[in-house]
Structures are given as structure tokens and as C-alpha cells.
Amino acid sequence: MEYSQIMLEMLERIKVLENKVKVLEEKIENTPTSQPQVAVQLDKVSAKYRGLAEYLLSSNETRVTLNYSQIEEILGFALPETAKKFKQSYWANTETHSYASCWMAVGYKTRVDVESDTVTFIKNLI
């Protein structure tokens, strides 16, 4: 089997898995439960990214989808090129990225749609 064919099959499998995750997230979102209590830690958010943390916190939504322009408007500055070039790694839910603390500190995780250049912030339900 050729390398390109293997890659295409792997990409197809990833798409299937992403669709399954999306269905599961929608089921969780639509399941009636009491509002989860999330420990808000704004003191862990740098002043530079605090605007996005406050926006997510005030939205009180389970899912918030924003494109890059909207995020830049909320932050008041342009995102670095790495946010657009290395989408999956830039928007990763990791404590090693200081900017990730802005959404994680208020109880959200991210999911990037590389095709539409949007980031969905999903409230942790656990």
C-alpha cells in the first residue's frame, strides 16, 4: 500500500472519530443535569488573555464557537501567526501554554475546526 493511500485512510478514520466525538458532546450538552461547579481561577490568567477568560465566563454557555477575528476582537490584539499556522498545537488544552490558562481557568477546553478556522470552547462537565 502506498504512503499516500495510507495517509488518506488515516485521515478518513480521524474524520469518523471526530464525528463520533461531536455526537457524544452534543448528547452530553443536551442531557439535563445540574450546572457543574467549576472552580474559577482568574488569578492564573495573564492580563494579556484575561479578556477572553472573562468573555467565556460571562457567556455562561456550554459551547462557545468563535472565529479568529472574533477572538482577536475580544482580546484587543492580533493572534500570533502560530495560532493560525499550527492550529492543533496552539489551541491545545495544556498547562504548558500560558495562553491556554485563559480558557482552562474558567472551566473550558478547546476544539479546533481546521477547515472553518474556528475554535469551540466547551465547558468541562466533570
PDB file of C-alpha atoms in Angstrom:
ATOM      1  CA  MET A   1       0.000   0.000   0.000  1.00  0.00           C
ATOM      2  CA  GLU A   2       1.357   3.432  -0.934  1.00  0.00           C
ATOM      3  CA  TYR A   3       2.187   6.005   1.689  1.00  0.00           C
ATOM      4  CA  SER A   4      -0.336   8.494   0.279  1.00  0.00           C
ATOM      5  CA  GLN A   5      -3.097   5.890   0.363  1.00  0.00           C
ATOM      6  CA  ILE A   6      -2.255   5.044   3.986  1.00  0.00           C
ATOM      7  CA  MET A   7      -2.401   8.733   4.889  1.00  0.00           C
ATOM      8  CA  LEU A   8      -5.765   9.155   3.177  1.00  0.00           C
ATOM      9  CA  GLU A   9      -7.160   6.186   5.073  1.00  0.00           C
ATOM     10  CA  MET A  10      -5.860   7.566   8.365  1.00  0.00           C
ATOM     11  CA  LEU A  11      -7.399  10.976   7.650  1.00  0.00           C
ATOM     12  CA  GLU A  12     -10.701   9.296   6.875  1.00  0.00           C
ATOM     13  CA  ARG A  13     -10.553   7.410  10.172  1.00  0.00           C
ATOM     14  CA  ILE A  14      -9.799  10.647  12.017  1.00  0.00           C
ATOM     15  CA  LYS A  15     -12.853  12.278  10.437  1.00  0.00           C
ATOM     16  CA  VAL A  16     -15.028   9.367  11.558  1.00  0.00           C
ATOM     17  CA  LEU A  17     -13.692   9.645  15.098  1.00  0.00           C
ATOM     18  CA  GLU A  18     -14.176  13.426  15.145  1.00  0.00           C
ATOM     19  CA  ASN A  19     -17.806  12.946  14.089  1.00  0.00           C
ATOM     20  CA  LYS A  20     -18.327  10.404  16.864  1.00  0.00           C
ATOM     21  CA  VAL A  21     -16.840  12.796  19.421  1.00  0.00           C
ATOM     22  CA  LYS A  22     -19.088  15.577  18.160  1.00  0.00           C
ATOM     23  CA  VAL A  23     -22.183  13.378  18.535  1.00  0.00           C
ATOM     24  CA  LEU A  24     -21.164  12.417  22.066  1.00  0.00           C
ATOM     25  CA  GLU A  25     -20.505  16.059  23.016  1.00  0.00           C
ATOM     26  CA  GLU A  26     -23.928  17.041  21.690  1.00  0.00           C
ATOM     27  CA  LYS A  27     -25.550  14.262  23.725  1.00  0.00           C
ATOM     28  CA  ILE A  28     -23.764  15.463  26.852  1.00  0.00           C
ATOM     29  CA  GLU A  29     -24.741  19.053  26.102  1.00  0.00           C
ATOM     30  CA  ASN A  30     -28.401  18.127  25.679  1.00  0.00           C
ATOM     31  CA  THR A  31     -28.565  15.920  28.758  1.00  0.00           C
ATOM     32  CA  PRO A  32     -30.403  17.733  31.547  1.00  0.00           C
ATOM     33  CA  THR A  33     -28.099  17.996  34.538  1.00  0.00           C
ATOM     34  CA  SER A  34     -27.422  20.465  37.250  1.00  0.00           C
ATOM     35  CA  GLN A  35     -24.883  23.110  36.327  1.00  0.00           C
ATOM     36  CA  PRO A  36     -21.367  21.858  37.047  1.00  0.00           C
ATOM     37  CA  GLN A  37     -19.460  23.740  39.657  1.00  0.00           C
ATOM     38  CA  VAL A  38     -16.183  24.831  38.125  1.00  0.00           C
ATOM     39  CA  ALA A  39     -13.503  26.419  40.228  1.00  0.00           C
ATOM     40  CA  VAL A  40     -12.804  29.730  38.538  1.00  0.00           C
ATOM     41  CA  GLN A  41      -9.179  30.743  38.851  1.00  0.00           C
ATOM     42  CA  LEU A  42      -8.862  34.098  37.111  1.00  0.00           C
ATOM     43  CA  ASP A  43      -5.750  34.836  39.128  1.00  0.00           C
ATOM     44  CA  LYS A  44      -3.958  32.227  36.963  1.00  0.00           C
ATOM     45  CA  VAL A  45      -4.793  34.117  33.780  1.00  0.00           C
ATOM     46  CA  SER A  46      -2.324  36.678  32.465  1.00  0.00           C
ATOM     47  CA  ALA A  47      -3.660  40.181  31.972  1.00  0.00           C
ATOM     48  CA  LYS A  48      -2.999  39.804  28.240  1.00  0.00           C
ATOM     49  CA  TYR A  49      -5.563  36.989  27.875  1.00  0.00           C
ATOM     50  CA  ARG A  50      -7.919  37.895  30.692  1.00  0.00           C
ATOM     51  CA  GLY A  51     -10.456  39.394  28.261  1.00  0.00           C
ATOM     52  CA  LEU A  52     -11.099  36.016  26.653  1.00  0.00           C
ATOM     53  CA  ALA A  53     -11.404  34.315  30.048  1.00  0.00           C
ATOM     54  CA  GLU A  54     -13.899  36.919  31.209  1.00  0.00           C
ATOM     55  CA  TYR A  55     -15.833  36.638  27.950  1.00  0.00           C
ATOM     56  CA  LEU A  56     -16.168  32.862  28.329  1.00  0.00           C
ATOM     57  CA  LEU A  57     -17.083  33.188  31.990  1.00  0.00           C
ATOM     58  CA  SER A  58     -19.773  35.775  31.296  1.00  0.00           C
ATOM     59  CA  SER A  59     -21.214  33.802  28.367  1.00  0.00           C
ATOM     60  CA  ASN A  60     -22.486  31.108  30.739  1.00  0.00           C
ATOM     61  CA  GLU A  61     -22.783  28.825  27.683  1.00  0.00           C
ATOM     62  CA  THR A  62     -21.765  25.188  27.429  1.00  0.00           C
ATOM     63  CA  ARG A  63     -20.271  25.764  23.962  1.00  0.00           C
ATOM     64  CA  VAL A  64     -18.885  28.985  22.546  1.00  0.00           C
ATOM     65  CA  THR A  65     -17.642  28.935  18.949  1.00  0.00           C
ATOM     66  CA  LEU A  66     -15.543  31.864  17.764  1.00  0.00           C
ATOM     67  CA  ASN A  67     -13.552  32.552  14.629  1.00  0.00           C
ATOM     68  CA  TYR A  68     -10.102  34.107  14.834  1.00  0.00           C
ATOM     69  CA  SER A  69     -11.372  37.624  14.118  1.00  0.00           C
ATOM     70  CA  GLN A  70     -13.850  37.404  16.975  1.00  0.00           C
ATOM     71  CA  ILE A  71     -11.150  36.147  19.347  1.00  0.00           C
ATOM     72  CA  GLU A  72      -8.852  38.988  18.281  1.00  0.00           C
ATOM     73  CA  GLU A  73     -11.649  41.498  18.870  1.00  0.00           C
ATOM     74  CA  ILE A  74     -12.236  40.133  22.374  1.00  0.00           C
ATOM     75  CA  LEU A  75      -8.519  40.167  23.179  1.00  0.00           C
ATOM     76  CA  GLY A  76      -7.876  43.548  21.602  1.00  0.00           C
ATOM     77  CA  PHE A  77      -4.858  42.382  19.610  1.00  0.00           C
ATOM     78  CA  ALA A  78      -3.997  40.131  16.681  1.00  0.00           C
ATOM     79  CA  LEU A  79      -3.303  36.490  17.361  1.00  0.00           C
ATOM     80  CA  PRO A  80       0.215  35.338  16.548  1.00  0.00           C
ATOM     81  CA  GLU A  81       0.758  33.564  13.244  1.00  0.00           C
ATOM     82  CA  THR A  82       1.366  30.326  15.155  1.00  0.00           C
ATOM     83  CA  ALA A  83      -2.305  30.331  16.194  1.00  0.00           C
ATOM     84  CA  LYS A  84      -3.263  30.115  12.544  1.00  0.00           C
ATOM     85  CA  LYS A  85      -0.372  28.040  11.229  1.00  0.00           C
ATOM     86  CA  PHE A  86      -0.167  25.409  13.980  1.00  0.00           C
ATOM     87  CA  LYS A  87      -3.839  25.283  14.927  1.00  0.00           C
ATOM     88  CA  GLN A  88      -3.958  21.987  16.795  1.00  0.00           C
ATOM     89  CA  SER A  89      -0.897  22.643  18.934  1.00  0.00           C
ATOM     90  CA  TYR A  90      -1.622  26.329  19.595  1.00  0.00           C
ATOM     91  CA  TRP A  91      -5.151  25.662  20.821  1.00  0.00           C
ATOM     92  CA  ALA A  92      -4.190  22.554  22.795  1.00  0.00           C
ATOM     93  CA  ASN A  93      -5.565  22.168  26.303  1.00  0.00           C
ATOM     94  CA  THR A  94      -2.259  22.128  28.100  1.00  0.00           C
ATOM     95  CA  GLU A  95      -0.829  23.906  31.089  1.00  0.00           C
ATOM     96  CA  THR A  96       2.468  24.349  29.246  1.00  0.00           C
ATOM     97  CA  HIS A  97       0.924  27.161  27.178  1.00  0.00           C
ATOM     98  CA  SER A  98       0.299  30.261  29.272  1.00  0.00           C
ATOM     99  CA  TYR A  99      -2.487  31.472  26.983  1.00  0.00           C
ATOM    100  CA  ALA A 100      -4.343  28.152  27.409  1.00  0.00           C
ATOM    101  CA  SER A 101      -4.833  29.061  31.054  1.00  0.00           C
ATOM    102  CA  CYS A 102      -7.308  31.743  29.949  1.00  0.00           C
ATOM    103  CA  TRP A 103      -9.910  29.160  28.948  1.00  0.00           C
ATOM    104  CA  MET A 104      -8.864  26.375  31.277  1.00  0.00           C
ATOM    105  CA  ALA A 105      -9.002  28.636  34.355  1.00  0.00           C
ATOM    106  CA  VAL A 106     -12.685  29.296  33.746  1.00  0.00           C
ATOM    107  CA  GLY A 107     -13.560  25.655  33.087  1.00  0.00           C
ATOM    108  CA  TYR A 108     -13.373  25.318  29.305  1.00  0.00           C
ATOM    109  CA  LYS A 109     -11.451  23.149  26.887  1.00  0.00           C
ATOM    110  CA  THR A 110     -10.959  23.807  23.187  1.00  0.00           C
ATOM    111  CA  ARG A 111     -11.753  22.027  19.993  1.00  0.00           C
ATOM    112  CA  VAL A 112     -10.396  23.438  16.731  1.00  0.00           C
ATOM    113  CA  ASP A 113     -12.108  23.128  13.382  1.00  0.00           C
ATOM    114  CA  VAL A 114      -9.185  23.495  10.996  1.00  0.00           C
ATOM    115  CA  GLU A 115     -11.421  23.732   7.948  1.00  0.00           C
ATOM    116  CA  SER A 116     -13.545  26.651   9.148  1.00  0.00           C
ATOM    117  CA  ASP A 117     -10.816  28.306  11.256  1.00  0.00           C
ATOM    118  CA  THR A 118     -12.983  28.360  14.353  1.00  0.00           C
ATOM    119  CA  VAL A 119     -12.306  27.422  17.942  1.00  0.00           C
ATOM    120  CA  THR A 120     -15.064  25.931  20.065  1.00  0.00           C
ATOM    121  CA  PHE A 121     -14.688  26.409  23.792  1.00  0.00           C
ATOM    122  CA  ILE A 122     -16.507  23.605  25.602  1.00  0.00           C
ATOM    123  CA  LYS A 123     -17.350  23.848  29.289  1.00  0.00           C
ATOM    124  CA  ASN A 124     -15.989  20.956  31.319  1.00  0.00           C
ATOM    125  CA  LEU A 125     -18.925  18.938  32.562  1.00  0.00           C
ATOM    126  CA  ILE A 126     -16.992  16.887  35.078  1.00  0.00           C
TER     127      ILE A 126
END
